[in-house]
Coordinates of C-alpha atoms and ligand atoms in Angstrom, one line a residue:
Chain X
M857 CA 22.3 -13.5 -7.1
D858 CA 19.8 -13.6 -4.1
K859 CA 16.4 -13.7 -5.7
N860 CA 14.6 -12.9 -2.5
S861 CA 16.5 -9.7 -1.7
H862 CA 16.0 -8.6 -5.4
L863 CA 12.2 -9.3 -5.2
E864 CA 12.1 -7.3 -1.7
T865 CA 13.9 -4.4 -3.3
V866 CA 11.4 -4.5 -6.1
I867 CA 8.5 -4.2 -3.7
R868 CA 10.1 -1.5 -1.6
T869 CA 11.2 0.7 -4.4
H870 CA 7.7 0.6 -5.9
Q871 CA 6.0 1.1 -2.5
I872 CA 3.4 3.9 -2.5
T873 CA 5.1 5.9 0.1
K874 CA 7.9 6.9 -2.2
E875 CA 5.7 8.9 -4.4
K876 CA 3.4 10.1 -1.6
E877 CA 3.2 13.5 -3.6
L878 CA 1.9 11.9 -6.7
L879 CA -0.6 10.1 -4.7
N880 CA -1.7 13.3 -3.1
K881 CA -2.3 14.9 -6.5
H882 CA -4.4 11.9 -7.4
I883 CA -6.3 12.0 -4.4
Q884 CA -6.9 15.8 -4.9
K885 CA -8.2 15.3 -8.4
K886 CA -10.3 12.3 -7.5
N887 CA -12.0 14.5 -4.9
E888 CA -12.5 17.3 -7.5
V889 CA -14.3 14.9 -9.9
K890 CA -16.2 13.4 -7.1
N891 CA -17.5 16.8 -6.2
A892 CA -18.2 17.6 -9.8
L893 CA -20.4 14.7 -10.0
E894 CA -22.1 15.3 -6.8
D895 CA -22.8 18.8 -7.8
E896 CA -24.2 17.9 -11.2
Y897 CA -26.4 14.8 -10.0
G898 CA -27.3 15.9 -6.7
S899 CA -29.5 13.4 -4.9
N900 CA -29.4 11.2 -8.1
V901 CA -26.0 9.8 -7.1
Y902 CA -24.8 8.1 -4.0
A903 CA -21.3 9.0 -2.7
P904 CA -18.8 8.1 -5.4
F905 CA -15.9 6.1 -4.0
N906 CA -12.5 5.1 -4.9
S907 CA -12.2 1.4 -5.9
G908 CA -8.6 1.6 -7.4
S909 CA -5.8 -0.3 -6.1
Y910 CA -4.7 2.3 -3.4
E911 CA -8.0 1.4 -1.5
K912 CA -7.0 -2.2 -2.0
N913 CA -3.7 -1.7 -0.3
T914 CA -1.7 -3.3 -3.2
A915 CA -0.9 -0.2 -5.2
I916 CA 2.7 -0.1 -6.7
N917 CA 3.9 3.5 -7.4
T918 CA 4.7 3.6 -11.0
K919 CA 1.0 3.8 -11.6
F920 CA -2.0 4.4 -9.7
D921 CA -5.4 2.8 -10.4
F922 CA -7.9 5.4 -9.5
D923 CA -11.4 4.0 -10.2
L924 CA -14.0 6.4 -9.1
V925 CA -17.2 4.3 -8.8
S926 CA -20.2 6.6 -9.2
P927 CA -23.4 4.8 -7.9
F928 CA -26.4 6.2 -9.5
R929 CA -30.2 5.9 -8.4
R930 CA -32.2 3.7 -10.4
N931 CA -34.3 6.6 -11.8
A932 CA -31.5 8.9 -12.2
F933 CA -31.9 9.0 -16.0
G934 CA -35.5 8.5 -16.0
S935 CA -37.6 5.6 -14.9
G936 CA -37.1 4.0 -18.3
G937 CA -33.5 5.1 -18.7
T938 CA -31.1 2.4 -20.0
L939 CA -27.7 1.7 -18.7
K940 CA -26.3 3.0 -22.2
E941 CA -28.1 6.5 -21.5
M942 CA -26.5 6.5 -18.0
Y943 CA -23.0 5.9 -19.5
E944 CA -23.4 8.3 -22.4
A945 CA -24.9 11.1 -20.1
V946 CA -21.8 10.8 -17.7
Y947 CA -19.4 10.8 -20.6
D948 CA -21.1 14.0 -22.1
F949 CA -21.0 15.6 -18.6
L950 CA -17.4 14.8 -18.0
F951 CA -16.3 15.7 -21.6
H952 CA -17.8 19.1 -21.4
K953 CA -16.4 19.8 -17.9
Y954 CA -12.8 18.4 -18.5
K955 CA -12.3 18.7 -22.3
N956 CA -9.7 21.6 -21.9
V957 CA -7.8 20.2 -19.3
A958 CA -7.9 16.4 -20.0
E959 CA -8.2 13.7 -22.5
V960 CA -11.7 12.2 -22.0
R961 CA -12.2 8.7 -23.4
K962 CA -14.6 6.0 -23.3
Q963 CA -13.3 2.7 -22.0
K964 CA -14.6 -0.8 -21.3
V965 CA -16.9 0.1 -18.3
S966 CA -15.5 3.5 -17.4
I967 CA -14.9 6.8 -18.6
G968 CA -11.1 7.7 -18.5
L969 CA -9.8 11.2 -17.7
E970 CA -6.2 11.6 -18.4
F971 CA -5.3 15.1 -17.2
Y972 CA -2.5 17.0 -19.3
T973 CA 0.9 16.7 -17.9
D974 CA 1.2 19.2 -15.0
S975 CA 4.3 21.5 -14.4
D976 CA 5.9 18.8 -12.4
G977 CA 5.7 16.6 -15.4
D978 CA 3.1 14.3 -13.7
K979 CA 0.2 12.9 -15.5
I980 CA -3.0 12.1 -13.4
K981 CA -5.4 9.6 -14.5
I982 CA -8.8 8.9 -13.0
D983 CA -11.4 6.4 -14.3
V984 CA -15.1 7.1 -13.5
V985 CA -17.1 4.0 -13.4
P986 CA -20.8 4.7 -13.6
G987 CA -23.0 2.3 -12.2
R988 CA -26.7 2.0 -11.3
E989 CA -28.5 0.4 -8.4
L990 CA -30.7 -2.5 -9.4
N991 CA -33.8 -1.1 -8.0
Q992 CA -34.8 2.2 -6.6
D993 CA -33.2 2.6 -3.2
Q994 CA -31.7 -0.8 -3.1
Y995 CA -28.0 0.2 -3.2
K996 CA -28.1 1.0 0.6
D997 CA -29.1 -2.7 1.2
D998 CA -26.9 -4.7 -1.2
E999 CA -24.3 -2.1 -2.7
N1000 CA -24.9 -4.0 -6.1
L1001 CA -24.5 -1.9 -9.2
N1002 CA -25.1 -2.5 -13.0
L1003 CA -22.3 -1.3 -15.2
F1004 CA -22.6 -0.5 -18.9
V1005 CA -20.1 -2.5 -21.0
Y1006 CA -19.0 0.1 -23.6
Y1007 CA -17.0 -2.2 -25.7
K1008 CA -16.2 -5.9 -25.9
Y1009 CA -13.4 -7.2 -23.8
G1010 CA -12.7 -10.8 -23.0
N1011 CA -15.7 -12.8 -23.6
I1012 CA -18.0 -10.1 -22.5
D1013 CA -20.0 -8.3 -25.2
A1014 CA -20.2 -4.7 -25.9
G1015 CA -23.6 -3.1 -25.0
S1016 CA -24.2 -5.9 -22.5
E1017 CA -25.8 -4.8 -19.1
R1018 CA -25.1 -8.0 -17.3
I1019 CA -22.2 -7.0 -15.3
K1020 CA -23.2 -6.6 -11.6
T1021 CA -20.7 -6.3 -8.8
N1022 CA -20.6 -5.5 -5.2
V1023 CA -17.5 -3.3 -5.5
Q1024 CA -17.3 -2.7 -1.9
S1025 CA -17.2 -6.4 -1.1
Q1026 CA -14.3 -6.8 -3.7
I1027 CA -12.5 -4.2 -1.9
N1028 CA -13.1 -5.8 1.4
N1029 CA -12.3 -9.2 0.3
I1030 CA -9.0 -8.3 -0.9
K1031 CA -8.0 -6.2 2.2
E1032 CA -9.3 -9.1 4.4
R1033 CA -7.2 -11.6 2.6
A1034 CA -4.2 -9.5 2.3
N1035 CA -4.2 -9.0 6.1
K1036 CA -4.9 -12.5 7.0
E1037 CA -1.9 -14.0 5.0
K1038 CA 0.1 -11.2 6.2
D1039 CA 2.4 -9.8 3.6
S1040 CA 2.7 -12.9 1.3
I1041 CA -0.4 -12.3 -0.9
R1042 CA 0.0 -8.5 -1.0
K1043 CA 3.6 -8.9 -2.0
I1044 CA 3.0 -11.2 -4.8
I1045 CA 0.1 -9.2 -6.1
R1046 CA 2.4 -6.1 -6.1
L1047 CA 5.1 -8.1 -8.0
L1048 CA 2.5 -9.2 -10.6
K1049 CA 1.4 -5.6 -11.1
V1050 CA 5.0 -4.7 -11.6
W1051 CA 5.4 -7.3 -14.1
K1052 CA 2.1 -6.3 -15.9
N1053 CA 3.4 -2.7 -16.2
T1054 CA 6.5 -3.7 -17.9
K1055 CA 4.1 -5.1 -20.5
G1056 CA 2.5 -1.9 -21.4
N1057 CA -1.2 -2.4 -22.3
Y1058 CA -1.8 -5.9 -21.2
P1059 CA -5.3 -7.3 -21.4
T1060 CA -5.3 -8.8 -17.8
K1061 CA -6.8 -6.4 -15.4
S1062 CA -5.3 -5.8 -12.0
F1063 CA -8.3 -7.1 -10.4
F1064 CA -7.9 -10.5 -12.3
L1065 CA -4.2 -10.8 -11.1
E1066 CA -5.4 -10.1 -7.6
L1067 CA -8.1 -12.7 -7.6
I1068 CA -5.8 -15.4 -9.2
T1069 CA -3.3 -14.9 -6.7
I1070 CA -5.7 -15.4 -3.9
K1071 CA -7.1 -18.5 -5.6
A1072 CA -3.6 -19.9 -6.1
F1073 CA -3.1 -19.4 -2.3
D1074 CA -6.5 -21.2 -1.6
K1075 CA -5.7 -24.1 -4.1
G1076 CA -2.0 -24.7 -4.0
N1077 CA 0.4 -25.4 -1.3
I1078 CA 2.2 -22.1 -1.5
T1079 CA 5.1 -21.9 1.0
G1080 CA 8.8 -21.1 1.4
N1081 CA 10.5 -17.9 0.7
L1082 CA 9.2 -14.9 -1.5
W1083 CA 10.6 -16.4 -4.6
D1084 CA 9.2 -20.0 -3.8
K1085 CA 5.8 -18.3 -3.4
L1086 CA 6.0 -16.1 -6.3
K1087 CA 7.1 -19.2 -8.5
A1088 CA 4.3 -21.4 -7.2
V1089 CA 1.6 -18.6 -8.1
L1090 CA 3.2 -18.2 -11.6
E1091 CA 3.0 -21.9 -12.1
Y1092 CA -0.5 -22.1 -10.9
I1093 CA -1.4 -19.3 -13.5
R1094 CA 0.6 -21.2 -16.2
D1095 CA -1.1 -24.6 -15.4
N1096 CA -4.7 -23.6 -14.8
I1097 CA -5.7 -20.4 -16.8
T1098 CA -6.2 -22.2 -20.0
N1099 CA -8.4 -25.1 -18.5
S1100 CA -11.7 -24.9 -20.0
D1101 CA -13.3 -25.3 -16.6
F1102 CA -11.1 -22.7 -15.0
T1103 CA -13.2 -20.0 -13.3
L1104 CA -12.4 -16.9 -11.2
K1105 CA -15.5 -16.0 -9.2
D1106 CA -16.0 -12.4 -8.4
P1107 CA -16.3 -12.3 -4.5
G1108 CA -18.7 -9.2 -5.0
N1109 CA -21.0 -11.5 -7.0
S1110 CA -20.5 -15.2 -7.6
S1111 CA -22.4 -15.2 -10.9
N1112 CA -19.7 -12.9 -12.3
D1113 CA -16.6 -14.9 -13.7
L1114 CA -13.6 -12.8 -14.0
A1115 CA -12.2 -15.7 -16.2
D1116 CA -14.6 -14.2 -18.9
T1117 CA -12.6 -10.9 -18.9
L1118 CA -10.0 -12.7 -21.1
T1119 CA -10.5 -14.1 -24.5
D1120 CA -9.1 -17.6 -25.1
S1121 CA -6.3 -16.4 -27.0
E1122 CA -5.5 -13.8 -24.2
K1123 CA -5.6 -16.8 -21.7
D1124 CA -3.1 -18.7 -23.9
Q1125 CA -1.0 -15.6 -24.2
L1126 CA -1.0 -15.2 -20.3
A1127 CA -0.1 -19.0 -19.7
N1128 CA 2.6 -18.6 -22.3
D1129 CA 4.1 -15.6 -20.7
M1130 CA 4.2 -17.4 -17.5
K1131 CA 5.8 -20.3 -19.0
N1132 CA 8.6 -18.2 -20.6
M1133 CA 9.2 -16.2 -17.6
L1134 CA 9.6 -19.4 -15.5
D1135 CA 11.9 -20.9 -18.0
R1136 CA 14.1 -17.9 -18.4
I1137 CA 14.5 -17.4 -14.8
K1138 CA 15.4 -21.1 -14.3
E1139 CA 18.0 -20.6 -17.1
N1140 CA 19.5 -17.7 -15.3
D1141 CA 18.5 -15.9 -12.0
E1142 CA 19.5 -12.6 -13.4
N1143 CA 16.7 -12.7 -15.8
L1144 CA 14.3 -12.2 -12.7
K1145 CA 15.4 -8.4 -13.0
T1146 CA 13.9 -8.1 -16.6
Y1147 CA 10.6 -9.3 -15.4
F1148 CA 10.6 -7.6 -12.0
P1149 CA 12.6 -4.6 -12.4
E1150 CA 13.3 -2.0 -9.6
N1151 CA 11.4 1.3 -9.8
P1152 CA 13.6 3.5 -11.9
K1153 CA 12.1 6.5 -10.2
F1154 CA 13.5 5.3 -7.1
K1155 CA 16.8 7.4 -7.1
E1156 CA 20.0 6.2 -5.6
E1157 CA 20.1 9.3 -3.5
D1158 CA 17.1 8.1 -1.7
K1159 CA 19.6 5.7 0.0
N1160 CA 21.0 6.9 3.3
R1161 CA 18.2 9.3 4.0
Y1162 CA 15.4 9.0 6.4
K1163 CA 12.2 8.4 4.7
T1164 CA 9.1 10.5 5.3
N1165 CA 5.9 10.5 3.7
G1166 CA 4.2 13.6 4.9
S1167 CA 1.8 11.9 7.4
I1168 CA 2.3 12.2 11.0
P1169 CA 4.0 9.1 12.6
M1170 CA 2.2 7.4 15.4
P1171 CA 3.6 4.7 17.8
P1172 CA 1.8 1.5 17.5
P1173 CA -0.3 1.1 20.8
K1174 CA 1.5 -1.8 22.6
L1175 CA 5.0 -2.8 22.1
N1176 CA 7.1 -5.2 23.7
F1177 CA 10.9 -5.1 24.3
G1178 CA 13.2 -7.6 25.9
Chain O
M499 CA 22.3 8.9 8.0
S500 CA 23.2 10.2 11.2
L501 CA 21.6 11.2 14.5
E502 CA 22.0 13.9 17.2
A503 CA 20.7 13.7 20.7
H504 CA 21.8 16.1 23.5
E505 CA 23.7 14.8 26.3
E506 CA 21.2 16.3 28.6
L507 CA 18.4 14.3 27.3
L508 CA 20.4 11.0 27.3
N509 CA 21.4 11.7 31.0
G510 CA 17.9 12.2 31.6
L511 CA 16.9 8.8 30.0
V512 CA 19.7 7.2 32.0
E513 CA 18.3 8.5 35.2
K514 CA 14.8 7.6 34.5
G515 CA 16.0 4.1 33.6
K516 CA 18.1 3.6 36.7
S517 CA 15.1 4.5 38.9
H518 CA 13.4 1.4 37.8
Y519 CA 16.2 -0.8 38.5
P520 CA 16.2 -4.0 38.4
N521 CA 13.5 -3.7 35.8
E522 CA 13.7 -2.6 32.3
F523 CA 12.0 0.8 31.5
G524 CA 11.7 3.1 28.4
G525 CA 9.4 5.3 26.2
I526 CA 9.2 6.9 22.9
L527 CA 11.5 9.2 21.3
V528 CA 10.6 12.4 19.7
G529 CA 12.5 14.4 17.1
Y530 CA 12.7 15.7 13.7
Y531 CA 14.7 15.2 10.4
S532 CA 16.8 17.8 8.7
Q533 CA 15.5 19.4 5.5
D534 CA 17.6 16.9 3.4
N535 CA 16.5 14.0 5.6
T536 CA 20.1 13.0 6.3
Y537 CA 20.1 14.0 10.0
L538 CA 17.8 12.9 12.9
H539 CA 17.6 15.3 15.8
I540 CA 16.3 13.6 18.8
T541 CA 14.8 16.3 20.9
D542 CA 12.7 14.5 23.8
T543 CA 11.1 11.5 25.1
I544 CA 7.5 10.8 26.1
L545 CA 7.1 8.2 29.0
P546 CA 4.2 5.8 29.0
K547 CA 1.6 6.2 31.6
T548 CA 1.2 2.5 32.0
F549 CA 3.6 -0.2 31.2
K550 CA 4.7 -3.8 32.4
A551 CA 8.2 -4.4 33.3
S552 CA 10.6 -7.0 34.6
K553 CA 14.4 -7.5 34.4
F554 CA 14.2 -8.8 31.0
S555 CA 11.2 -7.4 29.5
F556 CA 9.3 -4.0 29.0
E557 CA 5.9 -3.5 27.6
R558 CA 4.7 0.1 26.9
S559 CA 1.3 1.3 26.1
T560 CA 0.4 4.7 24.4
K561 CA -1.7 6.0 27.0
G562 CA -1.3 9.8 27.1
I563 CA 1.4 9.6 24.5
E564 CA -0.7 10.5 21.2
R565 CA -2.1 13.8 22.9
K566 CA 1.4 14.9 23.8
L567 CA 2.6 14.2 20.3
G568 CA -0.2 16.4 18.9
I569 CA 1.7 19.3 20.9
Y570 CA 5.1 18.4 19.6
Y571 CA 3.7 18.5 16.2
K572 CA 2.7 22.1 16.4
E573 CA 6.1 23.2 17.5
I574 CA 8.6 24.6 14.9
P575 CA 10.3 22.5 13.6
K576 CA 7.4 20.0 13.8
Q577 CA 8.6 17.2 16.0
F578 CA 7.0 13.6 15.9
Y579 CA 7.5 10.1 16.7
V580 CA 10.9 8.8 15.6
G581 CA 11.5 5.6 17.6
E582 CA 11.6 4.0 21.0
W583 CA 14.1 3.5 23.8
H584 CA 14.5 1.2 26.8
T585 CA 17.1 0.0 29.1
H586 CA 18.9 -3.4 29.6
P587 CA 19.8 -3.5 33.2
D588 CA 23.2 -5.2 34.0
N589 CA 23.5 -5.9 30.4
S590 CA 24.8 -4.8 27.1
P591 CA 22.9 -2.5 24.6
I592 CA 22.4 -5.4 22.2
P593 CA 18.9 -5.7 20.6
S594 CA 17.1 -8.9 21.6
L595 CA 14.9 -10.8 19.3
T596 CA 11.9 -9.1 20.9
D597 CA 13.4 -5.7 20.3
I598 CA 13.8 -6.6 16.7
S599 CA 10.2 -7.8 16.2
A600 CA 9.2 -4.7 18.0
L601 CA 10.7 -2.7 15.2
N602 CA 9.0 -4.9 12.6
A603 CA 5.8 -4.2 14.2
I604 CA 6.4 -0.4 13.7
I605 CA 7.4 -0.9 10.1
N606 CA 4.3 -2.9 9.5
N607 CA 2.0 -0.7 11.4
Q608 CA 0.3 1.6 8.8
D609 CA -0.5 4.4 11.2
A610 CA 3.2 4.5 12.5
C611 CA 4.2 5.3 8.7
L612 CA 7.7 5.4 10.0
A613 CA 10.2 3.9 7.6
N614 CA 13.3 4.3 9.5
P615 CA 12.4 3.9 13.3
V616 CA 15.2 4.4 15.8
L617 CA 15.9 2.2 18.7
L618 CA 18.0 3.3 21.7
I619 CA 19.1 0.9 24.0
I620 CA 20.8 1.9 27.3
G621 CA 22.8 -1.0 28.7
Y622 CA 23.9 -0.2 32.3
S623 CA 25.5 -1.4 35.4
K624 CA 26.6 0.1 38.5
R625 CA 30.0 1.0 36.7
K626 CA 29.1 2.1 33.3
V627 CA 26.5 3.2 30.8
D628 CA 26.5 2.0 27.2
F629 CA 24.3 3.6 24.5
G630 CA 23.2 1.5 21.6
F631 CA 21.8 3.5 18.9
Y632 CA 20.0 1.5 16.0
V633 CA 18.0 2.4 12.9
W634 CA 16.0 0.2 10.7
F635 CA 16.9 0.8 7.1
E636 CA 15.7 -1.3 4.2
N637 CA 15.0 -4.5 5.9
K638 CA 17.9 -4.4 8.2
L639 CA 18.8 -3.2 11.4
Y640 CA 22.0 -0.7 11.5
R641 CA 24.0 0.3 14.5
Y642 CA 25.2 3.9 14.5
E643 CA 28.8 4.2 14.9
Ligands
ZN57 ZN1 15.9 -4.9 24.6

């Protein structure tokens, strides 16, 4: 079996263009929710923006991460308002607005809207992340936000108010890196997300996988073909994640350590999963397909058809032929 | 996957190409896919306003091209950018490494959003003309038979 060509196929069949339609539905819903928030909160909210993985260019198509960050002004919930009050107020608003068309639930730092299956059988999920600027009018300058931690995850306590991230710079960091290393980092991140999706509700956040991939590229000697690189990143995770001094700095705020988003036993689990995966693939190449399956939604009949994704194709500005 | 282009259009491309002898010449291809995406109809070409060319190289710009594409897109059926063509004077229509990396550049260009760009190479000499039609499909270049 050619491991590289399988991995390329996995990436290709999960590529976002294949489900452009579903993506468009998400974008539409996201815009609806964004407008609803702006209507409700007026000048108390800055423009909500998407920080999900579509923005970060590493989305895979079996699941979209649509995080709608909603940056509130410091005094939006009264000058003495707490982050908890912000979180609860936004929850109440979304619950009353969407309770008939969606499941509305409280999540770690966001409020999940899972719209009921539509006539095409598609389920749209948007996570609204309420955040508040640190001081009145400061958001324009530093884009930092305080988020409310609704329930404990990793080593971060419920009710804590200490998470502060410049979400925009997280997005930019990943975009920049992904461009710089050309395809490699992006491909590895996509593959790790494919793997994570096979695991159902896995505690590791996508953002964590993105950062640890970037860190592996920074620290290790990651070369060779796609499989070599993927293997090196898996080994890096296996060998480093459980070290007590292992950190994963949030590029949006270096005092934020993403390593804290996993508990010690979750880190053990991750290291173990990496070890098992590597061992099984070493035993038999074919096992690679178990961990990194092709997208089942990518139908055979898509082969031998020209692919279109609804946008207007434009030629690259300058092109050389020989 | 198949492709269709009128003889008239192809003859026009040959003529344009030959008028630049001994240098290479080319442009972009405009067309549309059939409803089930199995056929490509190449309907026209847009020639670059500025380009650099020699006997073994051709570099085109998109000056003037984008505006014209907008007009094609308003037609019924909507026509759009589907690929590129260029000549190989006194040579066969076999893609060079530069040609292949040009296709790669199209695939990797987010704005191009073209998964299956077509490459037409016209190899010609005084005596004969050879068309080489290629399409990029799933990481490989295929020649139409
Ligand atoms: Zn050529």
